[in-house]
Amino acid sequence: MAVSWEKDLIQRIGAEHVRFDFESRSRLSKDYYWYSPVLKKRLDDKIADSIVFPTSESEVAQVLSFAAERRVPLTVRGAGTGNYGQAVPLEGGMVMDMSRLNRIKEIGDGYARVEPGVKLGILEREARRKGQELRIYPSTFEKATVGGFVCGGSGGIGSITWGSLWDGNVQEMTVLTMEVIPKKLKVSGDELLHYIHNYGTNGVVTELVIPLAPRVDWAQSIVSFPVFEDCLLFADVLSKQDTIKKRLVSVNEWPIPKYFLPLKHVIVEGHAAVLLEIEEASCIEVESLAEKFGGKWTFYASAVNYRKTLGLSNFSWNHTTLWAIKTDPNMTYLQAGFDPDHFMEQSARIKTKYGDEVLLHYEWVRNAGIVMPQALPLVLFTSEERLYEIILFCRRIGVRINDPHTWRLDEGGRGDRFVSMWTTKLENDPLGLLNPGKFGEPQDCLG
Ligand code: FAD
């Protein structure tokens, strides 16, 4: 498909920074939206007219300037591992691939200053080499970029201690606006909340400063429980035990563990499984705590083997869903926030109503300082109507659902910040060219 601005774009940014071929456009216009049968149906045919590959901030500015002059929509892409079509261009135009802005500029005491295309896995290794580590990262860290995580993700491994992205886990961003002469903004403090998890709708991030934590010797283990309720109680008590350092407490009711094919030799048939990353020095204490709740260790990897053999985080967060889909392509998922004081009753009500149609998978996190279970329950998909009936039931019993079957920010869980994000959008993207269609309409939220 030829576009009227093809030659001008090549002239402006150079042929080596742009692709128009179908294979590149098609591959780089997609993310993991297909986790959702609802999104799959609606996004499969979306494709950009061109892909641009800037290598520096000044090249990003040139692309933005061109897009604003010619009124070309622009969608930013990190590694394209998002689950809601965040990086899918709904209205064609350009996809700007940030993978060539991949320099770690500085690792200081307690922070890293990076370009947005740096992969989180590379940054984690580099930080650990220097006695530090990432505070939080998604289970896709080997592929995902820092910019993509901050603009499209929420939390992950480490969130049990450090919370989500908006809990002080971004210190500063440099953002370019979508204008003929792009402005360069330094964003910090509360203003960051207008940019975190906003799908690149308010500007293009060209540099980030993220806090680092001191390095910990992490051991990994799997604990099996014959009774699911005991497994939940153990996870809750362990998660609230502040003297034990933790990176991951991931709980799966049976039959979810059977989807983890590479772990099959350490999975007990019929048992719920908790995947743990805990400080090695606390392992004996955690093992005896597990025993009190009827749990048994079936796998242990000491800190020297951290990430050298099996990485348990590859079975946590939304990787759990991926393993389920590999076995049963009819599986999809929800994102749920349980009441920390009533999650046992809420879980029981969901199981009574839906049985194995909804399988419970929790990640314990710190949310605004309170340690609580969040869940990525698996759902056996039959129809959109049934999916939304399940969502409605969860909401009725007080379980918060951030709908992962929509690409719209206001519907997917950023409704709370929508009004302030909208004000920033009007200033930074007055022509409405950044990732159009993702923002929703202000009147929907302004009432
Ligand atoms: P992309 O998907 O490329 O982009 C995400 C969004 O950010 C897009 O809207 C894009 O336009 C925008 N963006 C990217 N770069 C910039 C920039 N420089 N400036 C402005 N906007 C930008 N997410 C979690 O939070 N936690 C998890 O544990 C987790 N687990 C996952 C497991 C699996 C198996 C899968 C498939 C997904 C998972 N995700 C998770 C979702 C996703 O992997 C992460 O959020 C990841 O960090 C996204 O990074 P990315 O580089 O792939 O971003």
Short mmCIF file of C-alpha atoms and ligand atoms in Angstrom, two decimals, residues 31-32 35 75-83 86-87 98 116 120 137-140 143-157 198-201 203-206 316-319 322 435, ligand 1:
data_model
loop_
_atom_site.label_atom_id
_atom_site.label_comp_id
_atom_site.label_asym_id
_atom_site.label_seq_id
_atom_site.Cartn_x
_atom_site.Cartn_y
_atom_site.Cartn_z
CA ASP A 31 1.44 -7.21 20.14
CA TYR A 32 -0.05 -9.97 22.34
CA TYR A 35 -4.66 -13.34 24.49
CA THR A 75 1.99 4.68 17.51
CA VAL A 76 5.10 3.97 19.58
CA ARG A 77 6.38 0.42 20.01
CA GLY A 78 8.79 -1.05 22.55
CA ALA A 79 9.02 -4.82 22.15
CA GLY A 80 5.31 -5.30 21.39
CA THR A 81 4.58 -7.63 24.32
CA GLY A 82 1.56 -5.70 25.62
CA ASN A 83 -1.71 -7.59 26.00
CA GLN A 86 -1.56 -0.94 23.15
CA ALA A 87 1.02 -0.93 20.36
CA MET A 98 12.13 2.32 19.84
CA PRO A 116 13.48 3.67 26.42
CA LEU A 120 14.65 -4.92 31.21
CA TYR A 137 9.61 -5.91 36.24
CA PRO A 138 7.11 -7.88 34.15
CA SER A 139 7.50 -11.60 33.56
CA THR A 140 8.38 -10.66 29.94
CA LYS A 143 12.09 -9.10 25.78
CA ALA A 144 10.22 -6.07 27.12
CA THR A 145 11.69 -2.57 27.11
CA VAL A 146 11.86 -0.08 29.95
CA GLY A 147 9.79 2.45 27.97
CA GLY A 148 7.16 -0.14 27.03
CA PHE A 149 6.84 -1.34 30.62
CA VAL A 150 6.43 2.18 32.00
CA CYS A 151 3.98 3.27 29.28
CA GLY A 152 2.05 0.02 28.89
CA GLY A 153 2.61 -2.23 31.91
CA SER A 154 1.71 -2.09 35.59
CA GLY A 155 3.78 -4.29 37.89
CA GLY A 156 5.19 -7.76 38.23
CA ILE A 157 8.02 -9.54 39.94
CA ASN A 198 -0.87 5.78 29.08
CA TYR A 199 0.07 3.82 25.93
CA GLY A 200 2.20 6.65 24.56
CA THR A 201 -0.85 8.83 24.02
CA GLY A 203 4.10 12.03 24.24
CA VAL A 204 7.09 9.91 23.32
CA VAL A 205 9.45 9.00 26.13
CA THR A 206 13.10 9.33 25.15
CA SER A 316 3.98 -16.20 36.88
CA TRP A 317 1.96 -13.07 36.10
CA ASN A 318 0.67 -13.20 32.55
CA HIS A 319 3.01 -16.04 31.63
CA LEU A 322 0.37 -18.09 28.13
CA ASN A 435 -1.89 6.24 19.18
P1 FAD B 1 5.01 -2.45 24.08
O1 FAD B 1 4.01 -3.54 24.15
O2 FAD B 1 5.77 -2.30 22.85
O3 FAD B 1 4.34 -1.05 24.41
C1 FAD B 1 3.47 -0.89 25.50
C2 FAD B 1 2.81 0.50 25.38
O4 FAD B 1 3.78 1.51 25.66
C3 FAD B 1 2.28 0.81 23.98
O5 FAD B 1 1.08 1.50 24.09
C4 FAD B 1 3.33 1.71 23.37
O6 FAD B 1 2.75 2.62 22.45
C5 FAD B 1 3.86 2.43 24.59
N1 FAD B 1 5.27 2.80 24.47
C6 FAD B 1 6.33 1.97 24.29
N2 FAD B 1 7.46 2.68 24.30
C7 FAD B 1 7.11 3.98 24.47
C8 FAD B 1 7.85 5.20 24.55
N3 FAD B 1 9.18 5.24 24.46
N4 FAD B 1 7.16 6.36 24.69
C9 FAD B 1 5.80 6.36 24.78
N5 FAD B 1 5.07 5.23 24.72
C10 FAD B 1 5.72 4.06 24.58
N6 FAD B 1 2.81 -6.62 32.07
C11 FAD B 1 3.05 -6.29 33.35
O7 FAD B 1 2.91 -5.13 33.73
N7 FAD B 1 3.46 -7.25 34.24
C12 FAD B 1 3.66 -8.54 33.89
O8 FAD B 1 4.12 -9.34 34.69
C13 FAD B 1 3.37 -8.91 32.54
N8 FAD B 1 3.50 -10.21 32.15
C14 FAD B 1 3.27 -10.52 30.82
C15 FAD B 1 3.45 -11.85 30.40
C16 FAD B 1 3.22 -12.19 29.07
C17 FAD B 1 3.47 -13.60 28.63
C18 FAD B 1 2.80 -11.19 28.16
C19 FAD B 1 2.58 -11.52 26.71
C20 FAD B 1 2.63 -9.88 28.57
C21 FAD B 1 2.87 -9.52 29.90
N9 FAD B 1 2.75 -8.20 30.33
C22 FAD B 1 2.97 -7.89 31.64
C23 FAD B 1 2.50 -7.13 29.38
C24 FAD B 1 3.83 -6.58 28.75
O9 FAD B 1 4.71 -7.64 28.47
C25 FAD B 1 4.57 -5.63 29.66
O10 FAD B 1 3.75 -4.60 30.11
C26 FAD B 1 5.83 -5.05 28.98
O11 FAD B 1 6.55 -4.33 29.91
C27 FAD B 1 5.57 -4.18 27.77
O12 FAD B 1 6.80 -3.77 27.25
P2 FAD B 1 7.06 -3.68 25.69
O13 FAD B 1 8.44 -3.14 25.48
O14 FAD B 1 6.75 -4.94 25.01
O15 FAD B 1 6.00 -2.56 25.32
#
